XYZ file of C-alpha atoms in Angstrom:
712
model
C 12.909 6.940 -6.707
C 14.393 6.407 -3.552
C 17.927 5.717 -2.721
C 16.959 4.620 0.781
C 14.173 2.285 -0.228
C 14.746 -1.117 1.330
C 14.980 -3.852 -1.285
C 16.628 -6.913 0.234
C 17.524 -10.095 -1.669
C 15.175 -12.966 -0.929
C 17.856 -14.773 1.091
C 20.204 -12.029 2.252
C 23.239 -13.668 3.951
C 23.063 -11.008 6.651
C 19.578 -12.237 7.568
C 20.144 -16.002 7.430
C 22.213 -16.393 10.618
C 19.833 -14.315 12.797
C 16.872 -16.194 11.289
C 18.444 -19.579 12.104
C 19.155 -18.375 15.639
C 15.602 -17.058 16.027
C 14.147 -20.317 14.722
C 15.707 -22.046 17.745
C 14.597 -19.271 20.105
C 11.025 -19.694 18.852
C 11.013 -23.244 20.237
C 9.986 -21.652 23.524
C 6.540 -22.816 24.600
C 5.133 -19.263 24.609
C 6.144 -18.763 20.981
C 4.762 -22.127 19.863
C 1.378 -21.464 21.457
C 0.868 -18.588 18.983
C 0.492 -21.093 16.132
C -1.940 -23.896 17.116
C -1.172 -26.114 14.100
C 2.584 -26.042 14.622
C 2.068 -26.403 18.365
C 0.566 -29.848 17.682
C 3.668 -30.716 15.614
C 5.832 -29.355 18.437
C 4.106 -31.607 20.999
C 4.425 -34.526 18.586
C 8.169 -33.841 18.307
C 8.574 -33.819 22.081
C 6.533 -37.009 22.526
C 8.346 -38.792 19.699
C 11.690 -37.834 21.258
C 10.563 -39.358 24.565
C 9.441 -42.528 22.748
C 12.829 -42.709 21.021
C 14.629 -42.596 24.385
C 12.304 -45.339 25.634
C 12.959 -47.397 22.479
C 16.706 -47.129 23.088
C 16.042 -48.704 26.491
C 14.046 -51.495 24.871
C 10.676 -50.170 26.077
C 9.340 -48.792 22.770
C 6.614 -50.235 20.556
C 8.525 -49.425 17.365
C 12.155 -49.812 16.248
C 14.399 -47.181 17.811
C 15.869 -46.129 14.439
C 12.369 -45.485 13.005
C 11.185 -43.591 16.094
C 14.372 -41.533 16.153
C 14.161 -40.749 12.433
C 10.547 -39.609 12.774
C 11.497 -37.446 15.792
C 14.363 -35.789 13.857
C 12.158 -34.893 10.897
C 9.355 -33.626 13.117
C 11.820 -31.282 14.829
C 13.082 -30.278 11.374
C 9.488 -29.410 10.408
C 9.043 -27.204 13.488
C 12.404 -25.492 13.066
C 11.859 -24.599 9.420
C 8.354 -23.299 10.104
C 10.020 -21.082 12.731
C 12.745 -20.204 10.216
C 10.200 -19.025 7.629
C 8.593 -16.670 10.137
C 11.960 -15.520 11.539
C 13.282 -14.753 8.055
C 10.198 -12.666 7.209
C 10.495 -10.824 10.520
C 14.219 -10.316 9.934
C 13.510 -8.593 6.634
C 11.039 -6.312 8.389
C 13.497 -5.589 11.196
C 16.129 -4.647 8.598
C 13.666 -2.132 7.197
C 12.921 -0.875 10.706
C 16.637 -0.514 11.439
C 17.034 1.827 8.482
C 14.213 3.952 9.900
C 15.692 3.919 13.407
C 18.849 5.458 11.965
C 16.737 8.538 11.212
C 16.087 9.046 14.928
C 18.992 11.146 16.070
C 19.564 13.129 19.220
C 18.162 16.499 18.188
C 17.942 19.830 19.932
C 14.947 22.122 19.584
C 14.568 25.878 19.844
C 11.433 26.098 21.942
C 9.734 29.470 21.625
C 8.120 31.361 24.463
C 5.075 33.626 24.007
C 4.123 35.225 21.689
C 5.341 32.133 19.799
C 6.434 34.000 16.716
C 9.664 34.424 14.803
C 11.924 36.798 16.677
C 10.627 35.769 20.083
C 13.047 34.397 22.660
C 13.664 30.666 22.550
C 15.110 28.045 24.852
C 17.315 25.218 23.587
C 15.870 21.889 24.790
C 16.217 18.219 23.865
C 13.726 17.171 21.196
C 12.548 14.316 23.430
C 11.299 16.906 25.951
C 8.841 18.421 23.464
C 5.141 17.831 23.962
C 2.101 18.252 21.752
C 1.267 21.950 21.437
C 4.811 23.235 21.974
C 6.099 25.727 19.414
C 9.643 25.595 18.029
C 11.759 27.663 15.680
C 13.629 25.795 12.929
C 16.233 27.745 10.990
C 18.627 27.174 8.106
C 20.466 23.777 8.394
C 18.471 22.771 11.523
C 16.877 19.336 11.806
C 13.138 19.505 12.377
C 12.892 18.059 15.909
C 9.390 16.586 15.774
C 6.290 16.160 13.615
C 4.191 19.290 13.424
C 2.382 22.007 11.478
C 4.034 25.179 10.219
C 2.264 28.200 11.702
C 4.615 30.847 10.338
C 7.229 31.107 7.622
C 8.263 29.231 4.507
C 11.324 27.039 3.920
C 12.954 24.598 1.570
C 13.079 21.199 3.320
C 15.237 18.165 2.537
C 12.976 15.117 3.054
C 15.314 12.576 1.439
C 15.767 10.778 4.766
C 12.080 9.856 4.626
C 11.208 9.710 0.925
C 14.566 9.030 -0.711
C 13.990 11.922 -3.133
C 16.980 14.234 -3.359
C 15.009 17.260 -4.573
C 13.988 19.549 -1.681
C 10.350 20.550 -1.218
C 8.729 23.785 -0.170
C 6.830 23.805 3.116
C 4.871 26.855 4.276
C 2.195 27.903 6.732
C -1.412 27.475 5.661
C -2.678 25.311 2.822
C -1.946 21.656 2.213
C 1.851 21.802 2.483
C 2.232 22.909 6.083
C 2.973 19.481 7.562
C 6.580 18.601 8.451
C 8.167 15.383 9.699
C 10.737 15.047 12.446
C 14.198 14.097 11.181
C 14.016 16.150 7.988
C 16.250 19.204 7.515
C 15.560 22.855 6.657
C 17.833 23.928 3.795
C 16.901 27.603 3.588
C 14.932 30.294 5.415
C 13.055 29.519 8.656
C 9.757 28.166 9.925
C 7.840 28.182 13.197
C 6.360 24.748 13.913
C 3.640 23.707 16.339
C 4.402 20.170 17.599
C 1.515 17.816 16.846
C 2.596 14.613 18.668
C 4.075 13.477 21.957
C 7.339 11.492 22.208
C 6.966 7.949 20.901
C 4.048 8.943 18.673
C 5.970 10.492 15.795
C 5.557 9.377 12.212
C 8.909 7.574 12.269
C 8.001 5.851 15.564
C 4.772 4.563 14.037
C 6.608 3.454 10.898
C 9.136 1.498 12.954
C 6.428 -0.167 15.029
C 4.482 -1.271 11.963
C 7.360 -2.704 9.945
C 8.774 -4.744 12.814
C 7.310 -8.153 12.152
C 7.380 -9.132 15.814
C 4.815 -6.438 16.591
C 2.489 -7.288 13.728
C -1.035 -8.193 14.790
C -2.917 -10.894 12.956
C -5.569 -9.631 10.549
C -9.204 -10.840 10.689
C -8.751 -12.948 7.548
C -5.631 -14.547 8.996
C -7.419 -15.216 12.298
C -10.331 -16.831 10.448
C -7.961 -19.043 8.476
C -6.123 -19.975 11.686
C -9.437 -21.054 13.224
C -10.190 -23.182 10.145
C -6.770 -24.816 10.312
C -7.211 -25.425 14.032
C -10.586 -27.059 13.389
C -9.039 -29.361 10.775
C -6.219 -30.175 13.184
C -8.683 -31.099 15.938
C -10.647 -33.294 13.522
C -7.514 -35.201 12.454
C -6.339 -35.351 16.072
C -9.576 -37.020 17.168
C -9.449 -39.387 14.203
C -5.860 -40.353 14.986
C -6.558 -40.849 18.696
C -9.409 -43.269 17.918
C -7.219 -45.344 15.582
C -5.214 -46.842 18.452
C -8.185 -48.496 20.263
C -9.566 -49.636 16.903
C -6.215 -51.246 16.146
C -6.069 -52.958 19.552
C -9.626 -54.262 19.146
C -8.998 -55.543 15.612
C -5.849 -57.418 16.584
C -7.568 -58.915 19.631
C -10.604 -59.996 17.635
C -8.550 -61.527 14.813
C -6.013 -63.060 17.100
C -3.236 -61.934 14.784
C -1.616 -58.813 13.370
C 0.199 -55.862 14.921
C -1.120 -52.993 17.001
C -0.286 -49.635 15.421
C 2.584 -47.940 17.271
C 2.575 -44.445 18.797
C 5.413 -43.098 16.568
C 3.440 -44.181 13.505
C 0.317 -42.441 14.827
C 2.336 -39.269 15.445
C 3.715 -39.385 11.891
C 0.203 -39.913 10.556
C -1.165 -36.956 12.551
C 1.594 -34.539 11.518
C 1.293 -35.478 7.853
C -2.492 -35.188 7.751
C -2.943 -31.868 9.562
C -2.335 -28.744 7.386
C 1.266 -28.240 8.498
C 2.373 -26.618 5.234
C 0.114 -23.579 5.418
C 0.252 -23.650 9.234
C 4.019 -23.271 9.105
C 3.979 -20.503 6.496
C 0.906 -18.486 7.507
C 2.721 -15.992 9.741
C 5.515 -15.574 7.190
C 2.975 -14.699 4.478
C 1.482 -11.924 6.616
C 4.831 -10.455 7.652
C 6.098 -10.603 4.058
C 2.975 -8.753 2.864
C 3.763 -5.836 5.183
C 7.390 -5.999 4.050
C 6.410 -5.765 0.360
C 4.295 -2.723 1.167
C 7.258 -1.087 2.882
C 9.441 -1.921 -0.122
C 6.962 0.096 -2.190
C 7.586 3.020 0.235
C 4.133 2.774 1.776
C 3.726 2.622 5.547
C 0.599 0.876 6.832
C -0.551 1.878 10.299
C -2.845 -1.152 10.361
C -2.392 -4.733 9.184
C -6.153 -4.788 8.685
C -5.757 -2.093 6.016
C -3.277 -4.210 4.021
C -5.714 -7.097 4.024
C -8.655 -4.820 3.212
C -6.694 -3.561 0.193
C -6.913 -7.059 -1.223
C -10.702 -7.080 -0.836
C -11.406 -3.573 -2.163
C -14.512 -3.199 -4.336
C -14.335 0.529 -5.164
C -11.356 2.802 -5.866
C -11.813 6.548 -5.507
C -9.084 8.203 -7.574
C -8.321 11.886 -7.801
C -8.229 13.057 -11.407
C -5.304 15.458 -11.169
C -1.974 13.693 -10.826
C -3.502 10.216 -10.807
C -5.523 9.839 -13.989
C -4.057 12.895 -15.707
C -0.598 14.426 -15.467
C -2.104 17.264 -13.483
C -0.102 20.119 -14.989
C -2.855 21.690 -17.078
C -1.419 23.954 -19.749
C -2.978 26.862 -21.597
C -3.647 25.686 -25.151
C -5.724 28.441 -26.812
C -7.331 31.869 -26.362
C -10.903 31.873 -27.679
C -12.174 35.449 -27.905
C -15.802 36.372 -27.194
C -17.880 38.441 -29.605
C -16.609 42.028 -29.654
C -13.152 41.078 -28.384
C -9.932 39.903 -30.059
C -7.517 37.065 -29.241
C -4.796 39.647 -28.602
C -6.893 41.648 -26.146
C -7.862 38.403 -24.426
C -4.216 37.306 -24.291
C -3.137 40.609 -22.739
C -5.882 40.506 -20.104
C -5.185 36.854 -19.285
C -1.481 37.659 -18.978
C -2.144 40.530 -16.570
C -4.515 38.393 -14.475
C -1.919 35.581 -14.278
C 1.200 37.547 -13.343
C 0.812 36.669 -9.656
C -0.498 33.167 -10.330
C 2.327 30.800 -9.377
C 0.456 27.637 -10.390
C 1.517 25.652 -13.498
C -1.725 26.794 -15.155
C -1.001 30.448 -14.449
C 2.561 30.203 -15.681
C 1.429 28.489 -18.882
C -1.058 31.328 -19.552
C 1.783 33.870 -19.232
C 3.948 31.884 -21.668
C 1.139 31.428 -24.215
C 0.155 35.107 -23.988
C 3.724 36.178 -24.727
C 3.838 33.841 -27.719
C 0.482 35.151 -29.027
C 1.353 38.825 -28.728
C 4.750 38.390 -30.370
C 2.965 36.826 -33.313
C 0.605 39.848 -33.491
C 3.092 42.666 -32.892
C 6.633 41.317 -33.239
C 8.334 44.653 -33.954
C 6.710 47.118 -31.577
C 8.872 50.009 -30.376
C 7.425 50.151 -26.885
C 5.141 53.140 -27.591
C 1.570 51.853 -28.047
C -1.706 53.646 -28.632
C -4.697 53.410 -26.296
C -6.568 51.461 -28.999
C -4.044 48.639 -28.853
C -3.626 46.852 -25.516
C -3.258 49.700 -23.093
C -0.302 52.007 -23.022
C 2.940 50.208 -22.299
C 1.372 46.872 -21.370
C 2.451 44.981 -24.514
C 6.055 46.000 -23.925
C 5.778 44.940 -20.290
C 4.174 41.689 -21.415
C 7.044 40.859 -23.774
C 9.622 41.660 -21.110
C 7.733 39.783 -18.380
C 7.431 42.932 -16.267
C 4.700 43.773 -13.763
C 3.008 47.066 -14.776
C 3.452 49.856 -12.195
C 0.559 50.462 -9.818
C -0.812 46.919 -10.139
C -2.549 45.222 -7.214
C -3.346 41.547 -7.404
C -6.495 39.746 -6.288
C -5.593 36.212 -5.066
C -7.642 33.137 -5.823
C -9.916 31.859 -3.036
C -12.100 28.776 -2.817
C -15.094 31.040 -2.198
C -14.645 33.413 -5.138
C -13.094 30.782 -7.480
C -11.354 33.540 -9.439
C -8.299 35.771 -9.281
C -7.058 38.816 -11.123
C -5.467 42.239 -11.083
C -6.499 45.828 -10.507
C -4.562 48.240 -12.716
C -5.797 51.793 -12.316
C -9.420 51.787 -13.463
C -9.066 48.353 -15.016
C -10.381 45.341 -13.074
C -9.426 42.083 -14.790
C -10.597 38.726 -13.476
C -10.131 35.120 -14.614
C -11.810 32.064 -13.134
C -14.433 29.360 -13.462
C -17.288 30.131 -15.848
C -20.006 30.250 -13.171
C -17.873 32.499 -10.933
C -17.160 34.982 -13.754
C -20.835 34.882 -14.770
C -21.882 35.962 -11.268
C -19.147 38.600 -11.237
C -20.125 40.290 -14.511
C -23.858 40.090 -13.767
C -23.275 41.863 -10.447
C -21.478 44.612 -12.387
C -24.362 44.916 -14.856
C -22.788 42.968 -17.700
C -24.029 39.903 -19.557
C -22.911 36.341 -20.241
C -24.080 35.478 -23.744
C -25.431 32.060 -24.828
C -22.723 31.971 -27.531
C -20.037 32.304 -24.857
C -21.697 29.556 -22.817
C -21.539 27.320 -25.892
C -17.809 28.008 -26.145
C -17.391 27.066 -22.471
C -19.427 23.867 -22.910
C -17.516 22.960 -26.071
C -14.166 23.221 -24.264
C -15.487 21.196 -21.320
C -16.916 18.500 -23.596
C -13.431 17.986 -25.075
C -12.107 17.213 -21.604
C -10.333 20.557 -21.281
C -10.913 23.135 -18.566
C -12.469 26.493 -19.554
C -11.149 29.592 -17.781
C -13.184 32.730 -18.503
C -11.530 36.168 -18.551
C -13.420 39.423 -17.966
C -12.502 43.088 -17.724
C -15.021 44.940 -15.612
C -18.498 43.891 -16.729
C -17.286 42.752 -20.145
C -16.316 39.142 -20.886
C -13.280 38.989 -23.181
C -13.235 35.250 -23.872
C -12.124 31.840 -22.665
C -8.716 30.284 -22.050
C -8.620 26.548 -22.794
C -6.532 24.529 -20.339
C -5.663 21.010 -21.414
C -4.787 18.140 -19.103
C -3.429 14.944 -20.646
C -4.577 11.492 -19.537
C -1.611 9.337 -18.528
C -0.685 6.669 -21.080
C -1.583 3.125 -20.050
C -4.026 4.222 -17.349
C -7.013 2.974 -19.356
C -5.495 -0.511 -19.523
C -4.870 -0.464 -15.743
C -8.522 0.379 -15.146
C -9.563 -2.441 -17.479
C -7.491 -4.846 -15.364
C -9.128 -3.563 -12.197
C -12.525 -4.073 -13.810
C -11.594 -7.696 -14.549
C -10.838 -8.092 -10.848
C -14.298 -6.802 -10.003
C -13.051 -3.404 -8.763
C -15.042 -0.316 -9.700
C -13.065 2.875 -10.400
C -14.506 6.287 -9.572
C -12.779 9.515 -10.628
C -13.080 12.404 -8.167
C -12.546 15.927 -9.485
C -13.465 19.522 -8.826
C -14.109 20.080 -12.555
C -17.588 20.655 -13.932
C -19.623 17.672 -15.115
C -18.875 18.118 -18.819
C -15.110 18.173 -18.308
C -15.296 15.323 -15.825
C -17.396 13.211 -18.199
C -14.966 13.730 -21.076
C -11.898 12.808 -18.980
C -13.743 9.828 -17.469
C -14.629 8.521 -20.928
C -11.063 8.945 -22.189
C -9.536 7.299 -19.100
C -12.033 4.441 -19.007
C -13.197 4.843 -15.400
C -16.532 3.345 -14.398
C -17.986 6.461 -12.754
C -17.027 9.969 -11.692
C -17.837 12.579 -9.065
C -17.690 16.115 -10.466
C -17.420 19.406 -8.530
C -16.352 17.341 -5.543
C -16.505 18.819 -2.044
C -15.417 17.191 1.251
C -19.088 16.610 2.083
C -20.062 14.783 -1.099
C -16.826 12.722 -1.064
C -17.784 11.524 2.397
C -21.376 10.886 1.325
C -20.210 8.871 -1.699
C -17.966 6.626 0.432
C -20.740 6.016 2.961
C -23.159 5.185 0.163
C -20.847 2.481 -1.208
C -20.164 1.122 2.277
C -23.879 0.865 3.037
C -24.112 -1.439 0.018
C -21.547 -3.719 1.683
C -18.582 -2.633 -0.454
C -15.035 -1.841 0.665
C -13.771 1.560 -0.482
C -10.197 2.785 -1.029
C -9.177 6.382 -1.654
C -6.169 8.660 -1.599
C -5.784 12.259 -0.460
C -3.364 14.860 0.833
C -5.319 17.852 2.078
C -7.075 18.683 5.316
C -10.343 18.716 3.361
C -9.664 15.054 2.450
C -9.357 14.001 6.113
C -13.073 13.196 6.720
C -13.257 10.959 3.634
C -9.905 9.316 4.441
C -11.094 8.514 7.948
C -14.269 6.940 6.529
C -12.611 4.870 3.767
C -11.647 1.263 4.462
C -8.256 1.757 2.794
C -7.009 5.340 2.984
C -3.617 6.326 1.541
C -2.376 9.782 2.534
C 0.446 11.537 0.740
C 3.548 12.127 2.856
C 3.664 15.652 1.415
C 0.127 16.288 2.636
C -1.180 17.760 5.847
C -0.858 16.242 9.294
C -4.651 15.912 9.431
C -4.674 13.777 6.281
C -1.845 11.546 7.524
C -3.540 10.986 10.879
C -6.891 10.185 9.250
C -5.403 7.636 6.817
C -4.336 4.083 7.613
C -1.481 4.185 5.097
C 1.065 6.858 4.180
C 2.820 6.958 0.815
C 6.354 8.259 1.334
C 6.696 8.972 -2.397
C 3.511 11.086 -2.418
C 2.465 9.435 -5.687
C -1.315 9.508 -6.206
C -1.177 6.407 -8.436
C 0.338 4.376 -5.565
C -3.197 3.441 -4.472
C -3.435 1.038 -7.414
C -0.142 -0.596 -6.372
C -1.359 -0.866 -2.767
C -4.449 -2.748 -3.955
C -2.253 -5.061 -6.028
C -0.016 -5.804 -3.013
C -3.085 -6.551 -0.882
C -4.459 -8.808 -3.610
C -1.100 -10.543 -3.923
C -1.002 -11.272 -0.194
C -4.485 -12.811 -0.258
C -3.649 -14.728 -3.454
C -0.497 -16.123 -1.816
C -2.414 -17.189 1.277
C -5.159 -18.779 -0.822
C -2.723 -20.548 -3.147
C -0.677 -22.082 -0.322
C -3.817 -23.077 1.595
C -5.108 -24.871 -1.508
C -1.749 -26.567 -1.993
C -1.506 -27.603 1.662
C -4.961 -29.171 1.809
C -4.482 -30.924 -1.549
C -1.170 -32.562 -0.669
C -2.750 -34.068 2.465
C -4.703 -36.348 0.111
C -1.508 -37.742 -1.420
C 0.067 -38.253 2.008
C -3.054 -40.183 3.005
C -2.409 -42.729 0.257
C 1.243 -42.991 1.332
C 0.794 -43.393 5.089
C -2.520 -45.187 5.656
C -1.552 -48.428 3.845
C 1.852 -48.413 5.569
C 0.516 -47.588 9.024
C -2.131 -50.314 8.983
C -0.346 -52.950 6.889
C 0.101 -55.135 9.958
C -3.419 -54.568 11.283
C -5.486 -54.515 8.101
C -3.600 -56.309 5.288
C -6.479 -55.466 2.904
C -5.373 -51.811 2.929
C -2.376 -52.881 0.873
C -4.614 -52.240 -2.146
C -4.270 -48.520 -1.434
C -0.494 -48.691 -1.785
C -0.771 -47.203 -5.282
C 2.777 -45.851 -5.136
C 4.243 -49.316 -4.464
C 6.520 -47.984 -1.731
C 9.386 -50.216 -0.612
C 8.146 -50.960 2.907
C 5.822 -49.599 5.605
C 8.774 -47.994 7.386
C 9.980 -46.403 4.141
C 6.492 -45.079 3.406
C 6.191 -43.465 6.840
C 9.632 -41.921 6.769
C 9.267 -40.717 3.153
C 5.985 -38.964 3.963
C 7.424 -37.305 7.090
C 10.545 -36.151 5.202
C 8.449 -34.770 2.321
C 6.168 -32.997 4.814
C 9.214 -31.223 6.286
C 11.007 -30.425 3.037
C 7.958 -28.955 1.307
C 7.916 -26.140 3.893
C 11.546 -25.341 3.019
C 10.745 -25.365 -0.707
C 7.764 -23.020 -0.271
C 9.534 -20.390 1.889
C 10.592 -18.289 -1.173
C 6.999 -18.318 -2.463
C 5.655 -17.252 0.940
C 8.146 -14.372 1.166
C 7.992 -13.212 -2.443
C 4.296 -13.928 -3.009
C 2.618 -15.576 -5.945
C 2.732 -13.676 -9.202
C 0.036 -11.013 -9.275
C -2.593 -11.471 -11.954
C -5.601 -9.228 -12.627
C -8.253 -11.922 -12.271
C -11.753 -12.033 -10.860
C -12.629 -14.176 -7.836
C -14.025 -17.060 -9.921
C -11.099 -17.082 -12.351
C -8.678 -16.912 -9.434
C -10.380 -19.863 -7.717
C -10.205 -21.939 -10.915
C -6.527 -21.090 -11.349
C -5.715 -21.964 -7.738
C -7.510 -25.287 -8.050
C -5.768 -26.073 -11.333
C -2.231 -24.956 -10.434
C -1.967 -25.301 -6.654
C -4.774 -27.798 -6.074
C -3.728 -30.216 -8.793
C -0.067 -29.488 -8.119
C -0.574 -30.112 -4.413
C -2.237 -33.402 -5.263
C 0.381 -34.705 -7.711
C 3.641 -33.327 -6.290
C 3.541 -35.381 -3.053
C 3.066 -38.609 -5.030
C 6.210 -37.860 -7.022
C 8.130 -36.456 -4.037
C 7.318 -39.273 -1.625
C 8.088 -41.923 -4.247
C 11.430 -40.251 -5.046
C 12.406 -40.094 -1.351
C 11.320 -43.746 -0.915
C 13.536 -44.822 -3.808
C 16.455 -42.815 -2.391
C 16.048 -44.363 1.082
C 15.911 -47.849 -0.456
C 18.962 -47.108 -2.619
C 20.926 -45.976 0.436
C 19.770 -49.053 2.345
C 18.303 -46.971 5.172
C 14.990 -48.888 5.271
């Protein structure tokens, strides 16, 4: 994949200087107000700085060196919380910059009525195009804007968007008529109807979403922010009440020391959840960045978060669960026919079929007939396969006078008319209706053959000539290796997998059993896809699906997480809330994993942050109140050198732990396929227990270092 995929080192030198500069810029009051927890630390830093100036003038209630040291480390805490967010945003802006390079000054050949190839056109700037305009794009031209092809067919280089060097075919009608501005036509010509106004193109939306500064907070992030704010207010009120309690206690006892304001500020900053408060924005921005690194563009931050909470995955069978290129494996003749006659008829009916299935039938038919008549001289009797057709078959020639009948969704069959001969191939029920209308019959034995093929997970394709059924072609599709294990992992996470296919129920059931999915929807139509999604949603479940066609648009619009293929139609891309630039149907599983990873990272760091507050409590409380309540010395379990050392060690640890956790916030915790309960236990064991024990060790180590250096 992709040569242009953005994959930056965790600490790219090119990003560090701008991030350090932005961390200072974010000290502006407007920026600090966006994060309530860090805003409290910011105010504490300002107040402590004022108290330090007063202490230098002999007006402080604590030693100037202690007040100044606390002020420095509080500012350090604020700056590195800003740095974490700025670094995450810088990575996103680097990704956006690569996309902006795709936006070039482009001219467009705007067509006048009748808006068809050959009509007069006017050369205009691409920025002057509006939705509904029609443009001509010829060989070597850049496509000026997003749109739908209404005439023509062309080979298009989409490497600027997808990174894939191989060109793709885009043509009017069907599911491959959508084109993206900035891509280039390599051959032929197309007439494109513009589908967006300036500023609304696919690239514009991609740029807007990957720029971290424009990212909106998701509902889960907002809820967590409210929780952190509530905890901050609780600790703020507790800290505020400690000063009058201290004054009263000293007055009543007639001895002791009143707790100082710098000490109260240090206590407040260490007890509120500053760790997760400082990293929360960075986690969200990094989640979007990881999605972009996977070549998926999310048009909604809510969708990324929803991906982590998905309960049901709707997966298309072809290309996702199976390789999708079904191949002809065998010709099974009906009673009264022969495999050779069936092979010849199937070959004739597939000559105009440009699908992988049709091509494989042609190849297999040629192999079969060579085995039957390897040394024919080109002159065949009527009793063989029809005069001259075997020779034409071997040479890959189209018999003279042939007219082809294309496949349609309504008829569900295709074929060829050759003189008096009418040959058709298609789905069993379609051929059954066809031969019955012509007065023929569809025998129970033939139906058993069809059911037997379907029960093996293959696709039966029935071939008939006139009112006579010649037999069945077996098409095999292979389940992708390892997909069953992936589904087992999803099941462990509590995610239900549903295979969606247009195959009959027998074929669908066989593939579903082999792949290990939990359920399947056979003979799927746009209506029953939509109904299935709504049914799951009415049960309170979140649904994710992928699609690329216009007929997928209603279901994509209904799904909570909808991934459209970049190669799909404009309707599908507009209905979805994510677009996969690689057009890989299996990307949906990776999207869910990225969403899960983001939520796991947020949960892990929240657990760690709340747990290490407990350790800081044991470090600061005895030190802060040693002069007021000597009995609290019993809580000095770490045996810190002095009250001043304890305070400063806790404040320094509180600042440094944010720096240490920045890589984890940006990279994310390691993804594991675990259920909610198992994940909670793991978080409590690893990050809860770790958050409880690490501060004890860290604060004690800093205390010993300060004492060794003689700073306290």
